[in-house]
Short mmCIF file of C-alpha atoms in Angstrom, two decimals:
data_model
loop_
_atom_site.label_atom_id
_atom_site.label_comp_id
_atom_site.label_asym_id
_atom_site.label_seq_id
_atom_site.Cartn_x
_atom_site.Cartn_y
_atom_site.Cartn_z
CA UNK A 655 -25.15 -69.09 39.27
CA UNK A 656 -28.24 -69.57 37.15
CA UNK A 657 -30.92 -66.94 37.55
CA UNK A 658 -34.46 -66.53 36.27
CA UNK A 659 -35.32 -63.61 34.02
CA UNK A 660 -37.20 -62.06 36.92
CA UNK A 661 -34.10 -62.00 39.07
CA UNK A 662 -35.07 -64.87 41.34
CA UNK A 663 -32.30 -67.27 42.34
CA UNK A 664 -32.83 -70.71 40.79
CA UNK A 665 -29.98 -72.54 42.52
CA UNK A 666 -29.67 -70.81 45.88
CA UNK A 667 -26.64 -71.27 48.08
CA UNK A 668 -26.94 -73.19 51.34
CA UNK A 669 -28.05 -71.08 54.29
CA UNK A 670 -28.44 -72.54 57.77
CA UNK A 671 -30.71 -69.67 58.81
CA UNK A 672 -33.42 -70.77 56.37
CA UNK A 673 -34.02 -73.92 58.42
CA UNK A 674 -33.39 -72.42 61.87
CA UNK A 675 -36.71 -73.14 63.62
CA UNK A 676 -35.95 -70.93 66.60
CA UNK A 677 -35.19 -67.89 64.44
CA UNK A 678 -37.82 -68.60 61.77
CA UNK A 679 -40.69 -66.44 63.14
CA UNK A 680 -38.52 -63.30 63.41
CA UNK A 681 -36.64 -64.01 60.18
CA UNK A 682 -39.91 -64.49 58.28
CA UNK A 683 -41.34 -61.24 59.68
CA UNK A 684 -38.18 -59.33 58.77
CA UNK A 685 -38.17 -60.72 55.23
CA UNK A 686 -41.82 -59.71 54.83
CA UNK A 687 -40.91 -56.20 55.95
CA UNK A 688 -38.27 -56.01 53.24
CA UNK A 689 -40.49 -57.50 50.55
CA UNK A 690 -43.71 -55.71 51.47
CA UNK A 691 -42.14 -52.24 51.52
CA UNK A 692 -40.66 -52.85 48.08
CA UNK A 693 -43.93 -54.27 46.76
CA UNK A 694 -46.21 -51.52 48.03
CA UNK A 695 -43.89 -48.70 46.96
CA UNK A 696 -43.37 -50.40 43.61
CA UNK A 697 -47.13 -50.49 43.11
CA UNK A 698 -47.47 -46.85 44.12
CA UNK A 699 -44.76 -45.73 41.69
CA UNK A 700 -46.30 -47.85 38.91
CA UNK A 701 -49.47 -45.76 39.18
CA UNK A 702 -47.62 -42.98 37.34
CA UNK A 703 -47.18 -45.18 34.26
CA UNK A 704 -48.83 -43.31 31.41
CA UNK A 705 -49.54 -40.31 33.65
CA UNK A 706 -46.15 -38.76 34.42
CA UNK A 707 -45.60 -35.17 33.20
CA UNK A 708 -42.82 -36.14 30.78
CA UNK A 709 -42.07 -39.27 28.76
CA UNK A 710 -38.58 -39.63 30.26
CA UNK A 711 -39.99 -39.58 33.79
CA UNK A 712 -42.78 -41.96 32.82
CA UNK A 713 -40.26 -44.55 31.64
CA UNK A 714 -37.86 -44.00 34.53
CA UNK A 715 -40.60 -44.41 37.13
CA UNK A 716 -41.92 -47.54 35.46
CA UNK A 717 -38.40 -49.01 35.57
CA UNK A 718 -38.06 -48.09 39.26
CA UNK A 719 -41.36 -49.84 39.97
CA UNK A 720 -40.18 -52.95 38.13
CA UNK A 721 -36.92 -52.96 40.07
CA UNK A 722 -38.74 -52.78 43.39
CA UNK A 723 -41.16 -55.53 42.45
CA UNK A 724 -38.18 -57.64 41.39
CA UNK A 725 -36.72 -57.11 44.87
CA UNK A 726 -40.08 -58.16 46.30
CA UNK A 727 -39.97 -61.47 44.49
CA UNK A 728 -36.59 -62.30 45.98
CA UNK A 729 -37.41 -61.24 49.55
CA UNK A 730 -40.85 -62.83 49.67
CA UNK A 731 -39.57 -65.94 47.89
CA UNK A 732 -37.04 -66.41 50.67
CA UNK A 733 -39.72 -65.61 53.26
CA UNK A 734 -41.82 -68.47 51.89
CA UNK A 735 -38.91 -70.86 52.26
CA UNK A 736 -38.28 -69.76 55.84
CA UNK A 737 -41.96 -70.06 56.73
CA UNK A 738 -42.10 -73.53 55.09
CA UNK A 739 -45.88 -73.62 54.77
CA UNK A 740 -46.10 -73.91 51.00
CA UNK A 741 -46.53 -70.21 50.28
CA UNK A 742 -44.38 -68.70 47.55
CA UNK A 743 -43.79 -65.04 46.72
CA UNK A 744 -47.03 -64.79 44.73
CA UNK A 745 -49.11 -66.25 47.56
CA UNK A 746 -47.56 -63.86 50.06
CA UNK A 747 -48.15 -60.89 47.76
CA UNK A 748 -51.67 -61.69 46.61
CA UNK A 749 -53.29 -63.77 49.34
CA UNK A 750 -52.62 -61.79 52.50
CA UNK A 751 -54.93 -59.15 53.91
CA UNK A 752 -53.86 -55.65 54.94
CA UNK A 753 -53.30 -56.56 58.60
CA UNK A 754 -50.76 -59.18 57.50
CA UNK A 755 -48.66 -56.74 55.48
CA UNK A 756 -45.46 -55.43 57.06
CA UNK A 757 -44.53 -52.46 54.87
CA UNK A 758 -43.46 -49.04 56.08
CA UNK A 759 -46.30 -46.53 56.22
CA UNK A 760 -44.26 -44.17 54.06
CA UNK A 761 -44.56 -46.59 51.15
CA UNK A 762 -48.35 -46.72 51.11
CA UNK A 763 -49.03 -42.99 51.20
CA UNK A 764 -50.79 -41.57 48.11
CA UNK A 765 -48.63 -40.28 45.29
CA UNK A 766 -49.90 -36.71 45.52
CA UNK A 767 -48.17 -34.47 42.99
CA UNK A 768 -44.72 -35.15 41.57
CA UNK A 769 -43.18 -33.27 44.49
CA UNK A 770 -44.63 -35.74 47.00
CA UNK A 771 -43.75 -38.75 44.85
CA UNK A 772 -40.15 -37.71 44.28
CA UNK A 773 -39.59 -36.67 47.90
CA UNK A 774 -41.07 -39.94 49.20
CA UNK A 775 -38.83 -41.88 46.84
CA UNK A 776 -35.74 -39.97 47.96
CA UNK A 777 -36.42 -40.42 51.67
CA UNK A 778 -36.95 -44.15 51.11
CA UNK A 779 -34.00 -44.54 48.72
CA UNK A 780 -31.53 -42.96 51.13
CA UNK A 781 -32.35 -45.55 53.79
CA UNK A 782 -32.85 -48.43 51.33
CA UNK A 783 -29.40 -48.02 49.81
CA UNK A 784 -27.71 -47.75 53.23
CA UNK A 785 -29.52 -50.87 54.43
CA UNK A 786 -28.74 -52.94 51.37
CA UNK A 787 -25.08 -52.00 51.55
CA UNK A 788 -24.98 -53.35 55.11
CA UNK A 789 -26.89 -56.47 54.07
CA UNK A 790 -24.27 -57.40 51.47
CA UNK A 791 -22.14 -58.37 54.48
CA UNK A 792 -24.90 -60.38 56.18
CA UNK A 793 -23.94 -63.71 57.77
CA UNK A 794 -26.95 -65.15 55.91
CA UNK A 795 -25.62 -66.08 52.44
CA UNK A 796 -29.09 -65.80 50.93
CA UNK A 797 -29.71 -62.33 52.34
CA UNK A 798 -26.25 -61.17 51.25
CA UNK A 799 -26.87 -62.55 47.76
CA UNK A 800 -30.20 -60.76 47.37
CA UNK A 801 -28.75 -57.52 48.73
CA UNK A 802 -25.78 -57.67 46.34
CA UNK A 803 -28.17 -57.74 43.39
CA UNK A 804 -30.68 -55.22 44.73
CA UNK A 805 -28.13 -52.63 45.85
CA UNK A 806 -27.02 -51.99 42.27
CA UNK A 807 -30.52 -50.87 41.36
CA UNK A 808 -31.00 -49.04 44.66
CA UNK A 809 -27.84 -47.04 43.96
CA UNK A 810 -29.36 -45.78 40.72
CA UNK A 811 -32.68 -45.06 42.44
CA UNK A 812 -30.94 -42.89 45.03
CA UNK A 813 -28.86 -41.08 42.43
CA UNK A 814 -31.94 -40.30 40.36
CA UNK A 815 -34.23 -39.24 43.21
CA UNK A 816 -31.47 -37.08 44.74
CA UNK A 817 -30.93 -35.33 41.41
CA UNK A 818 -34.65 -34.64 41.02
CA UNK A 819 -34.94 -33.27 44.56
CA UNK A 820 -32.12 -30.84 43.79
CA UNK A 821 -33.51 -29.84 40.39
CA UNK A 822 -37.00 -29.21 41.75
CA UNK A 823 -35.94 -27.71 45.06
CA UNK A 824 -33.51 -25.31 43.44
CA UNK A 825 -35.85 -24.65 40.53
CA UNK A 826 -38.74 -22.25 40.29
CA UNK A 827 -40.47 -20.67 43.26
CA UNK A 828 -43.40 -22.99 42.67
CA UNK A 829 -41.34 -26.17 42.45
CA UNK A 830 -39.42 -25.23 45.59
CA UNK A 831 -42.66 -24.52 47.46
CA UNK A 832 -44.08 -27.89 46.50
CA UNK A 833 -40.93 -29.79 47.44
CA UNK A 834 -40.76 -28.09 50.84
CA UNK A 835 -44.44 -28.84 51.41
CA UNK A 836 -43.90 -32.48 50.40
CA UNK A 837 -41.01 -32.79 52.83
CA UNK A 838 -43.12 -31.44 55.67
CA UNK A 839 -46.00 -33.76 54.79
CA UNK A 840 -43.81 -36.89 54.71
CA UNK A 841 -41.46 -36.10 57.59
CA UNK A 842 -43.64 -37.62 60.37
CA UNK A 843 -43.32 -41.00 58.64
CA UNK A 844 -39.53 -41.26 58.42
CA UNK A 845 -38.83 -42.28 62.01
CA UNK A 846 -40.51 -45.65 61.45
CA UNK A 847 -37.53 -46.60 59.29
CA UNK A 848 -35.22 -46.46 62.32
CA UNK A 849 -37.31 -47.87 65.18
CA UNK A 850 -36.24 -51.36 66.30
CA UNK A 851 -38.48 -53.98 67.91
CA UNK A 852 -38.08 -57.62 68.94
CA UNK A 853 -37.98 -58.78 65.29
CA UNK A 854 -35.16 -56.39 64.43
CA UNK A 855 -33.29 -57.30 67.59
CA UNK A 856 -33.49 -61.02 66.80
CA UNK A 857 -32.14 -60.76 63.25
CA UNK A 858 -29.50 -58.23 64.36
CA UNK A 859 -28.34 -60.54 67.14
CA UNK A 860 -28.04 -63.36 64.59
CA UNK A 861 -25.92 -61.12 62.35
CA UNK A 862 -28.42 -61.15 59.51
CA UNK A 863 -29.22 -57.44 59.43
CA UNK A 864 -28.20 -54.24 61.21
CA UNK A 865 -30.25 -52.62 63.92
CA UNK A 866 -32.41 -50.03 62.09
CA UNK A 867 -31.24 -47.28 64.44
CA UNK A 868 -27.67 -47.82 63.23
CA UNK A 869 -28.69 -46.54 59.79
CA UNK A 870 -30.07 -43.21 60.93
CA UNK A 871 -26.82 -41.22 61.06
CA UNK A 872 -25.86 -42.23 57.51
CA UNK A 873 -29.40 -41.51 56.28
CA UNK A 874 -29.42 -38.08 57.92
CA UNK A 875 -26.05 -37.21 56.39
CA UNK A 876 -27.30 -38.09 52.91
CA UNK A 877 -30.62 -36.30 53.34
CA UNK A 878 -29.06 -33.19 54.88
CA UNK A 879 -26.51 -32.90 52.06
CA UNK A 880 -29.08 -33.25 49.27
CA UNK A 881 -31.59 -30.90 50.92
CA UNK A 882 -28.90 -28.26 51.39
CA UNK A 883 -28.01 -28.44 47.70
CA UNK A 884 -31.72 -28.28 46.86
CA UNK A 885 -32.13 -25.12 48.97
CA UNK A 886 -34.71 -26.91 51.14
CA UNK A 887 -34.97 -26.69 54.92
CA UNK A 888 -34.56 -29.98 56.76
CA UNK A 889 -37.36 -30.29 59.35
CA UNK A 890 -36.58 -30.76 63.01
CA UNK A 891 -37.71 -33.79 65.01
CA UNK A 892 -41.29 -34.75 64.26
CA UNK A 893 -43.66 -33.96 67.10
CA UNK A 894 -45.33 -37.34 66.66
CA UNK A 895 -43.87 -40.21 64.65
CA UNK A 896 -46.30 -42.19 62.53
CA UNK A 897 -45.45 -45.86 63.05
CA UNK A 898 -47.16 -49.26 63.01
CA UNK A 899 -46.90 -50.40 59.41
CA UNK A 900 -44.25 -53.03 60.14
CA UNK A 901 -46.53 -54.70 62.68
CA UNK A 902 -49.68 -54.51 60.57
CA UNK A 903 -51.24 -51.21 61.64
CA UNK A 904 -51.75 -49.35 58.39
CA UNK A 905 -53.40 -46.25 57.00
CA UNK A 906 -56.64 -46.61 55.10
CA UNK A 907 -54.65 -46.28 51.88
CA UNK A 908 -53.22 -49.81 51.93
CA UNK A 909 -56.65 -51.40 51.60
CA UNK A 910 -57.26 -49.57 48.33
CA UNK A 911 -53.83 -50.60 47.02
CA UNK A 912 -54.47 -54.26 47.80
CA UNK A 913 -57.98 -54.17 46.35
CA UNK A 914 -56.48 -53.16 43.03
CA UNK A 915 -53.30 -55.23 43.21
CA UNK A 916 -54.95 -58.45 44.33
CA UNK A 917 -58.16 -58.27 42.30
CA UNK A 918 -57.27 -60.77 39.57
CA UNK A 919 -55.95 -63.42 41.96
CA UNK A 920 -58.93 -62.99 44.27
CA UNK A 921 -61.43 -63.12 41.41
CA UNK A 922 -59.78 -66.09 39.67
CA UNK A 923 -57.89 -68.05 42.34
CA UNK A 924 -54.85 -69.84 40.98
CA UNK A 925 -55.22 -68.34 37.52
CA UNK A 926 -52.09 -68.48 35.35
CA UNK A 927 -51.22 -66.94 32.01
#
């Protein structure tokens, strides 16, 4: 199958769900959740480009950001087809306001130090990989096709972030302190990854994606194993789960991300290289 250099599918396979009017609202929302989380986290990680503490990490993080933004193009491209209102991936990325974004709150949190950045990436990667593996068996051929491509990169992301958590957690007293502090800071945001609502229930019932709660046991097993090797204590249940990103209730941080990310398109509408 022919593919663009960016990873977008040029000759997509037939998929009856793309033109299913009854399912379209939920399917579109779910696809935006997939694409927006990848886009916002990709932008966050890209902020380290030229600023990481070591050249190897600088390059690796830039590549991770590019991978995630490549995933965004596929998910939001399909979302535009499902919506069928003439919006492509670029329009969905650059011409929506914060309240219309459906990313996980975890993805928009500030980078902090490298401990926060690496821990955030690991917590996201563990769930992202598990989800994409399930999606390769989706009854939606288009979703399965995107997942099959993205999961290869997600596998590397998880391997790399797991390794860094172990190296920093089981490193110096200072690196361990920072990693434990990062884990505690981010922990209230992880439950959002496993909370299902009507959108999730609709796509799960159709066989397109798993119920988010079905991923939690696998995620916990991965996280517990890596944290144990890293000599880090896994927190107990969060007293209050921070949720709302997937329905458009965001932290103040997303507005600043979009102001930077969308500036060129907003300043010069329709501009092309």
